[in-house]
Structure formats: C-alpha cells, structure tokens
Short mmCIF file of C-alpha atoms in Angstrom, two decimals:
data_model
loop_
_atom_site.label_atom_id
_atom_site.label_comp_id
_atom_site.label_asym_id
_atom_site.label_seq_id
_atom_site.Cartn_x
_atom_site.Cartn_y
_atom_site.Cartn_z
CA MET A 112 17.59 27.62 8.66
CA ALA A 113 16.64 28.85 12.15
CA VAL A 114 18.77 31.11 14.36
CA ASN A 115 18.33 32.31 17.93
CA SER A 116 18.29 36.00 18.79
CA PRO A 117 21.31 36.96 20.92
CA THR A 118 18.98 38.73 23.38
CA ASP A 119 16.11 36.28 23.39
CA PRO A 120 16.97 32.58 23.07
CA THR A 121 13.34 31.72 22.34
CA TYR A 122 13.14 33.96 19.26
CA ILE A 123 13.21 31.98 16.02
CA LYS A 124 13.86 33.50 12.63
CA ILE A 125 13.02 31.58 9.47
CA VAL A 126 15.55 32.11 6.69
CA ASN A 127 14.65 31.32 3.08
CA PRO A 128 11.21 29.77 3.68
CA PRO A 129 9.93 27.51 0.88
CA ALA A 130 8.18 29.35 -1.91
CA PRO A 131 4.45 28.54 -2.29
CA GLN A 132 3.36 26.59 -5.34
CA LEU A 133 1.49 28.85 -7.74
CA ALA A 134 -0.70 27.97 -10.68
CA TYR A 135 0.07 29.39 -14.13
CA ALA A 136 -2.02 29.82 -17.25
CA GLU A 137 -1.57 27.60 -20.31
CA VAL A 138 -3.59 26.94 -23.46
CA ALA A 139 -6.27 24.38 -22.67
CA HIS A 140 -6.05 21.03 -24.42
CA PRO A 141 -8.44 20.64 -27.36
CA HIS A 142 -11.41 18.34 -26.73
CA ALA A 143 -10.58 18.08 -23.03
CA LYS A 144 -13.50 17.03 -20.82
CA GLY A 145 -14.34 18.88 -17.64
CA ILE A 146 -16.94 19.43 -14.96
CA ILE A 147 -18.79 22.52 -13.80
CA TYR A 148 -19.08 22.41 -10.03
CA ASN A 149 -20.78 24.90 -7.75
CA GLY A 150 -19.32 23.68 -4.46
CA THR A 151 -15.93 23.28 -2.83
CA MET A 152 -14.06 20.56 -4.72
CA LYS A 153 -13.59 17.38 -2.69
CA PRO A 154 -10.98 14.63 -3.19
CA SER A 155 -13.66 12.00 -3.86
CA ILE A 156 -15.26 14.05 -6.64
CA ALA A 157 -11.92 14.96 -8.23
CA GLU A 158 -10.76 11.33 -8.20
CA LYS A 159 -14.05 10.01 -9.59
CA TYR A 160 -14.03 12.29 -12.62
CA LYS A 161 -10.28 12.03 -13.23
CA ASN A 162 -10.70 8.27 -13.43
CA GLU A 163 -13.39 8.84 -16.06
CA GLY A 164 -11.07 10.95 -18.23
CA TYR A 165 -11.97 14.46 -17.08
CA SER A 166 -9.05 16.85 -16.84
CA PHE A 167 -10.41 20.23 -15.73
CA CYS A 168 -12.84 21.83 -13.34
CA MET A 169 -14.86 25.03 -13.71
CA ARG A 170 -15.57 26.51 -10.29
CA SER A 171 -17.73 29.41 -9.12
CA LEU A 172 -15.80 32.54 -8.16
CA ASN A 173 -18.77 33.90 -6.23
CA ALA A 174 -21.44 32.17 -4.18
CA PRO A 175 -24.80 32.16 -5.98
CA ALA A 176 -27.96 33.47 -4.39
CA ILE A 177 -31.00 31.34 -3.62
CA LYS A 178 -34.57 32.19 -2.63
CA ASP A 179 -35.77 31.58 0.92
CA SER A 180 -38.75 29.36 1.75
CA SER A 181 -41.16 32.18 0.92
CA GLY A 182 -39.57 32.58 -2.50
CA ASN A 183 -38.84 36.26 -1.98
CA LYS A 184 -35.79 37.14 0.11
CA GLU A 185 -32.49 36.06 -1.41
CA GLN A 186 -29.51 34.77 0.51
CA LEU A 187 -26.17 33.17 -0.32
CA ASP A 188 -26.29 29.45 -1.02
CA PRO A 189 -25.12 27.73 2.19
CA TYR A 190 -23.57 24.89 0.17
CA THR A 191 -21.33 27.16 -1.86
CA ILE A 192 -18.50 29.47 -0.88
CA SER A 193 -16.40 31.70 -3.09
CA LEU A 194 -13.30 30.18 -4.64
CA THR A 195 -10.24 30.65 -2.41
CA ALA A 196 -6.50 30.60 -3.09
CA GLN A 197 -6.24 27.47 -0.94
CA GLU A 198 -8.76 25.63 -3.10
CA THR A 199 -7.08 26.84 -6.31
CA ASN A 200 -3.78 25.45 -5.04
CA ARG A 201 -5.38 22.18 -4.01
CA VAL A 202 -7.29 21.63 -7.28
CA THR A 203 -4.36 22.50 -9.58
CA GLY A 204 -1.65 20.86 -7.49
CA ALA A 205 -0.02 17.62 -8.60
CA SER A 206 -1.23 14.37 -7.10
CA ASP A 207 2.17 13.63 -5.55
CA LYS A 208 1.91 16.98 -3.71
CA HIS A 209 -1.52 16.20 -2.25
CA GLY A 210 -3.32 18.09 -5.02
CA TYR A 211 -6.10 16.94 -7.30
CA GLY A 212 -4.16 17.35 -10.55
CA LEU A 213 -6.97 19.16 -12.40
CA ALA A 214 -6.79 22.30 -14.49
CA LEU A 215 -9.08 25.06 -13.26
CA MET A 216 -11.14 27.88 -14.75
CA PRO A 217 -13.31 30.30 -12.75
CA ILE A 218 -16.94 31.25 -13.41
CA TYR A 219 -18.55 34.51 -12.35
CA ASP A 220 -22.34 34.41 -12.10
CA PHE A 221 -24.03 37.79 -12.45
CA ASN A 222 -27.17 36.41 -10.80
CA THR A 223 -25.94 37.01 -7.28
CA THR A 224 -26.87 39.20 -4.34
CA PRO A 225 -26.05 41.74 -3.16
CA THR A 226 -25.25 43.35 -6.50
CA PRO A 227 -21.84 45.03 -6.33
CA PRO A 228 -21.59 48.64 -7.49
CA ASP A 229 -18.79 47.68 -9.89
CA PHE A 230 -18.96 44.19 -11.41
CA ALA A 231 -15.52 44.35 -13.01
CA LEU A 232 -13.85 45.40 -9.76
CA ASP A 233 -15.71 42.67 -7.87
CA ILE A 234 -14.54 40.05 -10.38
CA LEU A 235 -10.93 41.24 -10.29
CA ASN A 236 -10.91 41.24 -6.49
CA LEU A 237 -12.27 37.68 -6.44
CA LEU A 238 -9.69 36.55 -9.00
CA SER A 239 -6.93 38.02 -6.86
CA ALA A 240 -8.28 36.42 -3.67
CA ALA A 241 -8.48 33.05 -5.46
CA ALA A 242 -4.90 33.36 -6.82
CA ILE A 243 -6.08 32.85 -10.41
CA PRO A 244 -3.06 33.55 -12.64
CA ILE A 245 -3.10 36.28 -15.27
CA GLY A 246 -4.09 34.92 -18.68
CA THR A 247 -6.60 32.36 -17.41
CA THR A 248 -10.00 32.40 -19.12
CA VAL A 249 -12.67 33.84 -16.84
CA TRP A 250 -16.15 32.60 -17.74
CA LEU A 251 -19.06 35.02 -17.35
CA LYS A 252 -22.54 33.62 -16.79
CA TRP A 253 -24.96 36.46 -17.39
CA SER A 254 -28.03 34.84 -18.96
CA GLY A 255 -31.05 35.40 -16.76
CA SER A 256 -29.64 38.55 -15.19
CA THR A 257 -31.03 42.04 -15.67
CA LEU A 258 -27.81 43.28 -17.26
CA LYS A 259 -27.80 44.44 -20.86
CA GLN A 260 -25.36 42.89 -23.31
CA SER A 261 -23.56 46.23 -23.63
CA GLU A 262 -23.01 46.28 -19.86
CA VAL A 263 -21.57 42.77 -19.91
CA GLN A 264 -19.29 43.72 -22.80
CA SER A 265 -17.97 46.64 -20.74
CA VAL A 266 -17.14 44.25 -17.90
CA GLU A 267 -15.45 41.87 -20.38
CA GLN A 268 -13.28 44.70 -21.69
CA GLN A 269 -12.11 45.70 -18.23
CA ILE A 270 -11.22 42.12 -17.30
CA PHE A 271 -9.40 41.62 -20.61
CA GLN A 272 -7.42 44.84 -20.09
CA SER A 273 -6.36 43.47 -16.69
CA GLY A 274 -4.63 40.55 -18.39
CA TYR A 275 -7.21 37.76 -18.32
CA SER A 276 -9.02 36.17 -21.23
CA VAL A 277 -12.82 36.10 -21.16
CA GLY A 278 -15.44 33.57 -22.20
CA ILE A 279 -19.23 33.48 -22.09
CA LEU A 280 -21.04 30.57 -20.45
CA GLY A 281 -24.66 30.19 -21.53
CA ASP A 282 -27.47 28.02 -20.24
CA GLU A 283 -28.73 26.62 -23.51
CA VAL A 284 -27.00 24.02 -25.68
CA GLN A 285 -27.54 26.21 -28.73
CA GLN A 286 -25.39 28.92 -27.17
CA GLN A 287 -22.46 26.61 -26.71
CA GLN A 288 -21.98 24.71 -29.94
CA GLN A 289 -19.17 26.88 -31.28
CA THR A 290 -15.65 25.66 -30.66
CA ASN A 291 -13.72 28.92 -30.49
CA GLY A 292 -12.10 30.37 -27.39
CA ARG A 293 -15.11 32.34 -26.23
CA VAL A 294 -17.72 29.62 -26.06
CA LEU A 295 -17.48 26.11 -24.67
CA GLU A 296 -18.84 23.17 -26.60
CA SER A 297 -21.27 21.48 -24.29
CA THR A 298 -21.65 17.77 -23.71
CA TYR A 299 -24.58 18.38 -21.40
CA THR A 300 -25.71 15.71 -19.02
CA PRO A 301 -28.36 16.41 -16.40
CA PHE A 302 -27.09 17.98 -13.22
CA GLU A 303 -25.91 15.32 -10.81
CA GLN A 304 -27.10 16.16 -7.31
CA SER A 305 -24.57 15.31 -4.59
CA CYS A 306 -25.33 14.56 -0.96
CA SER A 307 -24.12 18.02 0.09
CA GLY A 308 -26.61 19.84 -2.12
CA THR A 309 -24.10 20.84 -4.78
CA GLN A 310 -24.48 20.05 -8.47
CA ILE A 311 -22.18 18.77 -11.19
CA ARG A 312 -22.45 19.18 -14.96
CA THR A 313 -20.06 17.88 -17.60
CA ILE A 314 -18.72 20.02 -20.42
CA ALA A 315 -16.01 19.82 -23.09
CA ILE A 316 -13.64 22.14 -24.91
CA GLY A 317 -13.82 22.20 -28.69
CA ASP A 318 -10.89 22.51 -31.11
CA ASN A 319 -9.59 25.53 -29.17
CA THR A 320 -8.17 27.21 -32.24
CA GLY A 321 -8.31 30.76 -33.49
CA SER A 322 -7.10 34.10 -32.19
CA TYR A 323 -8.51 33.74 -28.68
CA PRO A 324 -7.94 30.22 -27.32
CA ILE A 325 -9.15 29.08 -23.93
CA TYR A 326 -6.54 29.20 -21.16
CA TRP A 327 -6.78 27.26 -17.90
CA ALA A 328 -4.80 27.40 -14.66
CA ILE A 329 -2.57 24.47 -13.76
CA GLN A 330 0.55 23.76 -11.71
#
C-alpha cells in the first residue's frame, strides 16, 4: 500500500512491492525441439516456432564479432546484443503473463572481440546480468577459436564450480550426434535468414539421460 510522509504529503512509499518473476532451472525434456537464435527474440518468431512444436530457445550470451567491409577490422554484430535479464524474463515467462512460454539456454561464443582477460569471469558476469538461474546448462561454442582444448576445459571447470552445468556446442553434425547431457543431438536445417539480419537454426535434445543431464531455464 502507499502512505504519505507526515512532513511531505507528496512523498509516496511503496510497501510490499510485487516480487519479480524469476526463471528456475529444470531438467530439459527428452527429444524436445528448439531453435538457436543469434538475435533478440521477437514475439512473431517465438509464436511461429511454438506452433510448430518447438519448446526451447538457445540464445547468445555475448554479441558475436563480424568483419568490416575490408575484411580486417572486427566489430560487434549490429543485429545482435547480449542476452539481458529482461529478455530472459520475457522468453521464459508464461503466455498469460505476456511471456513467450519457451525454455531458455545460453550460448557463449569464444569467437568474439575484444577478447576478455578472463573468459570464465566474463561468462559468469554475463550469466548474472542475464538472470540465468544456477543449474542451467551453459553452452560453449569454441570451435574455430584460437583456444586450446585444455583452456576451454579450465573455463568449463570454473563455470561448473559456480553452480551451472556445461555443454559443448560444435559446428559439425558429427560433433553433435551423442545424446548425453554435454552434447546436443542436431536436427540441422540450413540457417534461416530473417529480415533483420539474424539467423535461426533448429536443434533437438536427445534422450537426456546419464549423470549430467541438460538443464534449461523456465518459469
């Protein structure tokens, strides 16, 4: 309720404001279909794929880098922004609460610029800023980067010790045919180019069994 200050009748104090809706982590449904999207999720895209039986979205935590017209200098992709807490809330929120009703998992692409001095810290800061709940599977896309596998494994360990689960997202179909919690089973279709310059790719979860199942964020 609102009360006036005895010395200032225009002062308003809010008592017991409504608590924000927060996503939580749960084990992903086996054989669920999803989309990988490298732009801000829009209602039209969410509705289109939900109507086609897709139940989750994988969204970039960080904005990827692109080459300029000369092919040399790199800059952040103007069509993509980092995942925000507002978007996480909107994507995972129920339809009757003006959300999209999709589960969500974040992707961190190591092929970005500028290169942070500490990848693990950068990832954890982005997860916090995006309000990704502890336990959610964070997908690391490192193929094509200059990092060694041992360096990526060190980053994985630090993220895991912070309470998240970790998966690897590869570029090739052969890298994604396993159905355990660390690798997604791909149902690759060609990237679908949208009018805003973003791209969509479909993907599916396998049996999701074993010691390390995939977890997604949902409300």
